[in-house]
Short mmCIF file of C-alpha atoms in Angstrom, two decimals:
data_model
loop_
_atom_site.label_atom_id
_atom_site.label_comp_id
_atom_site.label_asym_id
_atom_site.label_seq_id
_atom_site.Cartn_x
_atom_site.Cartn_y
_atom_site.Cartn_z
CA UNK A 86 0.00 0.00 0.00
CA UNK A 87 2.81 2.31 0.96
CA UNK A 88 4.58 1.49 -2.32
CA UNK A 89 1.34 2.28 -4.21
CA UNK A 90 1.14 5.74 -2.58
CA UNK A 91 4.82 6.32 -3.32
CA UNK A 92 4.32 5.44 -7.00
CA UNK A 93 1.28 7.74 -7.15
CA UNK A 94 3.27 10.62 -5.66
CA UNK A 95 6.09 10.07 -8.14
CA UNK A 96 3.67 10.10 -11.07
CA UNK A 97 2.16 13.34 -9.79
CA UNK A 98 5.59 14.92 -9.47
CA UNK A 99 6.46 13.82 -13.02
CA UNK A 100 3.22 15.14 -14.55
CA UNK A 101 3.27 18.57 -12.87
CA UNK A 102 6.09 20.09 -14.95
CA UNK A 103 4.48 18.84 -18.16
CA UNK A 104 1.17 20.54 -17.30
CA UNK A 105 2.99 23.74 -16.33
CA UNK A 106 4.95 23.73 -19.56
CA UNK A 107 1.75 23.28 -21.53
CA UNK A 108 0.12 26.19 -19.72
CA UNK A 109 3.15 28.38 -20.32
CA UNK A 110 3.11 27.47 -24.00
CA UNK A 111 -0.55 28.43 -24.47
CA UNK A 112 -0.08 31.56 -22.38
CA UNK A 113 2.75 32.59 -24.69
CA UNK A 114 0.65 31.88 -27.79
CA UNK A 115 -2.22 33.93 -26.37
CA UNK A 116 0.07 36.84 -25.48
CA UNK A 117 1.65 36.75 -28.94
CA UNK A 118 -1.79 36.69 -30.58
CA UNK A 119 -3.02 39.67 -28.53
CA UNK A 120 0.15 41.62 -29.29
CA UNK A 121 -0.07 40.82 -33.01
CA UNK A 122 -3.73 41.87 -33.18
CA UNK A 123 -2.93 45.11 -31.33
CA UNK A 124 -0.10 45.92 -33.75
CA UNK A 125 -2.24 45.08 -36.79
CA UNK A 126 -5.10 47.21 -35.45
CA UNK A 127 -2.77 50.14 -34.75
CA UNK A 128 -1.06 49.98 -38.14
CA UNK A 129 -4.41 49.51 -39.90
CA UNK A 130 -5.92 52.52 -38.15
CA UNK A 131 -2.90 54.63 -39.15
CA UNK A 132 -3.04 53.52 -42.78
CA UNK A 133 -6.81 53.91 -43.22
CA UNK A 134 -7.45 56.95 -41.02
CA UNK A 135 -4.26 59.05 -41.19
CA UNK A 136 -2.64 58.41 -44.57
CA UNK A 137 -3.77 60.73 -47.34
CA UNK A 138 -3.72 58.73 -50.62
CA UNK A 139 -3.86 61.82 -52.85
CA UNK A 140 -0.95 63.39 -50.98
CA UNK A 141 0.83 60.06 -51.14
CA UNK A 142 0.63 60.12 -54.95
CA UNK A 143 1.56 63.77 -55.24
CA UNK A 144 4.67 63.66 -53.03
CA UNK A 145 6.04 60.24 -53.88
CA UNK A 146 7.81 61.77 -56.87
CA UNK A 147 10.37 63.18 -56.96
CA UNK A 148 11.34 63.76 -53.32
CA UNK A 149 10.92 60.29 -51.87
CA UNK A 150 12.05 58.44 -54.99
CA UNK A 151 15.20 60.55 -55.23
CA UNK A 152 15.83 60.16 -51.48
CA UNK A 153 15.27 56.40 -51.64
CA UNK A 154 17.66 55.96 -54.58
CA UNK A 155 20.28 58.10 -52.83
CA UNK A 156 20.02 56.07 -49.60
CA UNK A 157 20.21 52.83 -51.59
CA UNK A 158 23.32 54.04 -53.46
CA UNK A 159 25.07 55.21 -50.29
CA UNK A 160 24.24 51.92 -48.59
CA UNK A 161 25.56 49.75 -51.46
CA UNK A 162 28.85 51.65 -51.78
CA UNK A 163 29.38 51.90 -48.00
CA UNK A 164 28.47 48.24 -47.53
CA UNK A 165 30.99 46.96 -50.09
CA UNK A 166 33.77 49.25 -48.84
CA UNK A 167 33.10 48.50 -45.16
CA UNK A 168 33.20 44.74 -45.72
CA UNK A 169 36.49 44.98 -47.63
CA UNK A 170 38.00 47.31 -45.02
CA UNK A 171 36.59 45.19 -42.19
CA UNK A 172 38.38 42.09 -43.47
CA UNK A 173 41.70 43.94 -43.34
CA UNK A 174 40.88 45.29 -39.88
CA UNK A 175 40.05 41.77 -38.70
CA UNK A 176 43.32 40.43 -40.10
CA UNK A 177 45.17 43.25 -38.35
CA UNK A 178 43.46 42.41 -35.06
CA UNK A 179 44.77 38.83 -35.14
CA UNK A 180 48.19 39.82 -36.48
CA UNK A 181 51.23 38.68 -34.51
CA UNK A 182 52.94 41.98 -35.38
CA UNK A 183 52.51 44.27 -32.40
CA UNK A 184 52.47 47.49 -34.43
CA UNK A 185 49.74 46.25 -36.79
CA UNK A 186 47.72 44.90 -33.90
CA UNK A 187 48.07 48.17 -31.96
CA UNK A 188 47.04 50.34 -34.94
CA UNK A 189 43.94 48.26 -35.74
CA UNK A 190 43.02 48.01 -32.05
CA UNK A 191 43.19 51.81 -31.76
CA UNK A 192 41.10 52.16 -34.91
CA UNK A 193 38.43 49.84 -33.53
CA UNK A 194 38.44 51.52 -30.13
CA UNK A 195 37.98 54.97 -31.65
CA UNK A 196 35.21 54.17 -34.12
CA UNK A 197 33.32 51.93 -31.71
CA UNK A 198 33.85 54.29 -28.78
CA UNK A 199 32.59 57.51 -30.36
CA UNK A 200 29.13 58.20 -31.82
CA UNK A 201 28.65 57.88 -35.56
CA UNK A 202 27.04 61.32 -35.54
CA UNK A 203 30.25 62.81 -34.10
CA UNK A 204 32.35 61.06 -36.75
CA UNK A 205 30.11 62.37 -39.53
CA UNK A 206 30.36 65.92 -38.18
CA UNK A 207 34.17 65.68 -37.99
CA UNK A 208 34.33 64.60 -41.62
CA UNK A 209 31.71 67.06 -42.89
CA UNK A 210 32.90 70.14 -40.98
CA UNK A 211 36.43 69.30 -39.86
CA UNK A 212 38.01 68.22 -43.16
CA UNK A 213 36.95 71.34 -45.18
CA UNK A 214 38.31 73.49 -42.31
CA UNK A 215 41.86 72.69 -43.51
CA UNK A 216 41.18 74.87 -46.55
CA UNK A 217 40.41 78.61 -46.61
CA UNK A 218 36.66 79.35 -46.56
CA UNK A 219 35.01 78.56 -49.88
CA UNK A 220 38.08 76.89 -51.40
CA UNK A 221 37.41 73.24 -50.47
CA UNK A 222 37.92 71.42 -53.81
CA UNK A 223 35.24 68.71 -53.53
CA UNK A 224 31.70 69.83 -54.45
CA UNK A 225 28.69 68.25 -52.67
CA UNK A 226 31.04 67.09 -49.91
CA UNK A 227 28.14 65.83 -47.78
CA UNK A 228 27.67 62.66 -49.86
CA UNK A 229 31.38 61.62 -49.99
CA UNK A 230 31.58 62.43 -46.26
CA UNK A 231 28.56 60.20 -45.65
CA UNK A 232 30.09 57.26 -47.53
CA UNK A 233 33.47 57.68 -45.81
CA UNK A 234 31.89 58.03 -42.36
CA UNK A 235 29.63 54.98 -42.70
CA UNK A 236 32.49 52.93 -44.17
CA UNK A 237 34.98 53.78 -41.44
CA UNK A 238 32.45 53.24 -38.65
CA UNK A 239 31.09 49.91 -39.85
CA UNK A 240 34.52 48.58 -40.88
CA UNK A 241 35.38 48.65 -37.16
CA UNK A 242 32.38 46.48 -36.27
CA UNK A 243 32.93 44.12 -39.21
CA UNK A 244 36.61 43.89 -38.27
CA UNK A 245 35.64 42.65 -34.82
CA UNK A 246 33.23 40.13 -36.37
CA UNK A 247 36.01 38.87 -38.67
CA UNK A 248 38.42 38.70 -35.73
CA UNK A 249 35.93 36.60 -33.79
CA UNK A 250 35.37 34.38 -36.82
CA UNK A 251 39.11 33.81 -37.28
CA UNK A 252 39.67 33.07 -33.60
CA UNK A 253 36.82 30.53 -33.70
CA UNK A 254 38.76 28.46 -36.27
CA UNK A 255 40.84 25.83 -34.44
CA UNK A 256 44.57 26.54 -34.34
CA UNK A 257 45.20 23.14 -35.88
CA UNK A 258 43.77 24.38 -39.19
CA UNK A 259 46.52 26.99 -39.50
CA UNK A 260 49.21 24.55 -38.42
CA UNK A 261 47.98 21.91 -40.90
CA UNK A 262 47.97 24.43 -43.74
CA UNK A 263 51.49 25.60 -42.92
CA UNK A 264 52.69 21.98 -42.68
CA UNK A 265 51.46 21.45 -46.26
CA UNK A 266 53.80 24.20 -47.43
CA UNK A 267 51.32 27.06 -47.61
CA UNK A 268 52.52 30.56 -46.80
CA UNK A 269 50.74 32.61 -44.13
CA UNK A 270 48.84 34.52 -46.83
CA UNK A 271 47.84 31.33 -48.66
CA UNK A 272 46.65 29.62 -45.48
CA UNK A 273 44.58 32.65 -44.50
CA UNK A 274 43.06 33.04 -47.97
CA UNK A 275 42.35 29.38 -48.73
CA UNK A 276 41.79 27.80 -45.30
CA UNK A 277 41.11 30.25 -42.48
CA UNK A 278 39.11 33.08 -44.05
CA UNK A 279 36.44 30.87 -45.72
CA UNK A 280 35.71 29.30 -42.33
CA UNK A 281 35.96 32.64 -40.52
CA UNK A 282 33.51 34.15 -43.03
CA UNK A 283 30.99 31.44 -42.18
CA UNK A 284 31.44 32.09 -38.45
CA UNK A 285 31.12 35.87 -38.85
CA UNK A 286 28.34 35.94 -41.43
CA UNK A 287 25.45 36.47 -38.99
CA UNK A 288 27.22 39.35 -37.22
CA UNK A 289 28.19 40.98 -40.53
CA UNK A 290 24.61 40.64 -41.82
CA UNK A 291 23.20 42.28 -38.70
CA UNK A 292 25.74 45.08 -39.05
CA UNK A 293 24.64 45.74 -42.63
CA UNK A 294 21.02 46.06 -41.52
CA UNK A 295 22.16 48.59 -38.91
CA UNK A 296 24.10 50.41 -41.64
CA UNK A 297 20.85 50.91 -43.59
CA UNK A 298 19.20 52.46 -40.54
CA UNK A 299 22.26 54.59 -39.79
CA UNK A 300 21.68 56.43 -43.08
CA UNK A 301 18.90 58.29 -41.24
CA UNK A 302 21.66 60.22 -39.39
CA UNK A 303 22.93 61.69 -42.66
CA UNK A 304 20.25 64.37 -42.53
CA UNK A 305 22.44 66.30 -40.04
CA UNK A 306 25.20 66.72 -42.67
CA UNK A 307 22.76 67.96 -45.33
CA UNK A 308 22.36 64.72 -47.26
CA UNK A 309 18.88 64.80 -48.86
CA UNK A 310 17.94 61.31 -47.64
CA UNK A 311 14.59 59.91 -46.46
CA UNK A 312 14.34 61.71 -43.11
CA UNK A 313 15.15 64.97 -44.88
CA UNK A 314 12.36 64.23 -47.38
CA UNK A 315 9.98 63.52 -44.48
CA UNK A 316 10.80 66.84 -42.81
CA UNK A 317 10.40 68.71 -46.09
CA UNK A 318 6.99 67.21 -46.86
CA UNK A 319 5.81 67.58 -43.27
CA UNK A 320 6.75 71.27 -43.13
CA UNK A 321 5.08 71.94 -46.50
CA UNK A 322 1.83 70.02 -45.95
CA UNK A 323 1.55 69.66 -42.12
CA UNK A 324 0.76 66.01 -42.77
CA UNK A 325 2.69 63.79 -40.38
CA UNK A 326 1.56 60.22 -41.02
CA UNK A 327 1.73 60.06 -44.83
CA UNK A 328 5.49 60.83 -44.99
CA UNK A 329 6.10 58.69 -41.90
CA UNK A 330 4.49 55.69 -43.61
CA UNK A 331 6.52 56.39 -46.75
CA UNK A 332 9.76 56.48 -44.77
CA UNK A 333 8.90 53.20 -43.03
CA UNK A 334 8.05 51.51 -46.34
CA UNK A 335 11.26 52.79 -47.94
CA UNK A 336 13.51 51.42 -45.18
CA UNK A 337 11.64 48.10 -45.09
CA UNK A 338 12.10 47.79 -48.87
CA UNK A 339 15.86 47.66 -48.20
CA UNK A 340 16.12 45.86 -44.86
CA UNK A 341 13.65 43.01 -45.53
CA UNK A 342 15.32 41.70 -48.73
CA UNK A 343 18.71 42.21 -47.04
CA UNK A 344 17.63 40.11 -44.06
CA UNK A 345 16.36 37.39 -46.40
CA UNK A 346 19.67 37.46 -48.28
CA UNK A 347 21.62 37.08 -45.04
CA UNK A 348 19.41 34.15 -43.98
CA UNK A 349 19.94 32.52 -47.38
CA UNK A 350 23.72 32.94 -47.15
CA UNK A 351 23.72 31.55 -43.59
CA UNK A 352 21.79 28.49 -44.79
CA UNK A 353 24.25 27.98 -47.66
CA UNK A 354 27.17 28.34 -45.26
CA UNK A 355 25.56 25.84 -42.90
CA UNK A 356 25.12 23.30 -45.71
CA UNK A 357 28.75 23.79 -46.67
CA UNK A 358 29.78 23.17 -43.07
CA UNK A 359 27.84 19.91 -42.98
CA UNK A 360 29.54 18.77 -46.09
CA UNK A 361 26.39 18.61 -48.28
#
């Protein structure tokens, strides 16, 4: 009898966590459903009650189209340059040469330790200050300054991602490559970097999404990007929600395909790692 009670108690103790887990699961589903419905209701009310379709058509060209194409161009150029520069920064961070390591470490510390807005202002205002007033030789300096600022800033973050990816590769890989007669450069190019790229891909992809959103800061250095277009339309029409919705759509048109591309590349890298 005592054994029967003991078995019953044990069964009760075993079943309790399962019931609690089930309750937690349904509670989470219910909370997610309520949150989703609230977001859909809010966005729907904004779109149907606050957005002016006629104004939407009238202002979409040329201000927002021009601003969107400019942001897209700045992002593409800055993205390519920052990835290339970031790879070199990452290689410098794992270099055995103390001088190279110290220079790249200082670079990373500076660009990660100061705000991007400050860096943009230094480039936009500080560089032309070396010339007499009105004699700076580069016209429309705001756009080159934007590309340089975004590239330098994000190369620091990508460099750290590459450094982490390289350090995640087992030391034996480097030693095996060198034992086969490869030089340091060959072993890095053909053995280490492909594996480091796979390790760092998620961090680099997230950084590129942040780069897209960082273009919104360029309005402070007179780049006619999307936020600048929003402010222009808002001040001219006193309509807040129509340009806000346009800005949101424009950024999502860049970030959503970019996120899908990163996910696709991560899946391909994962297949490669499994040997399929």
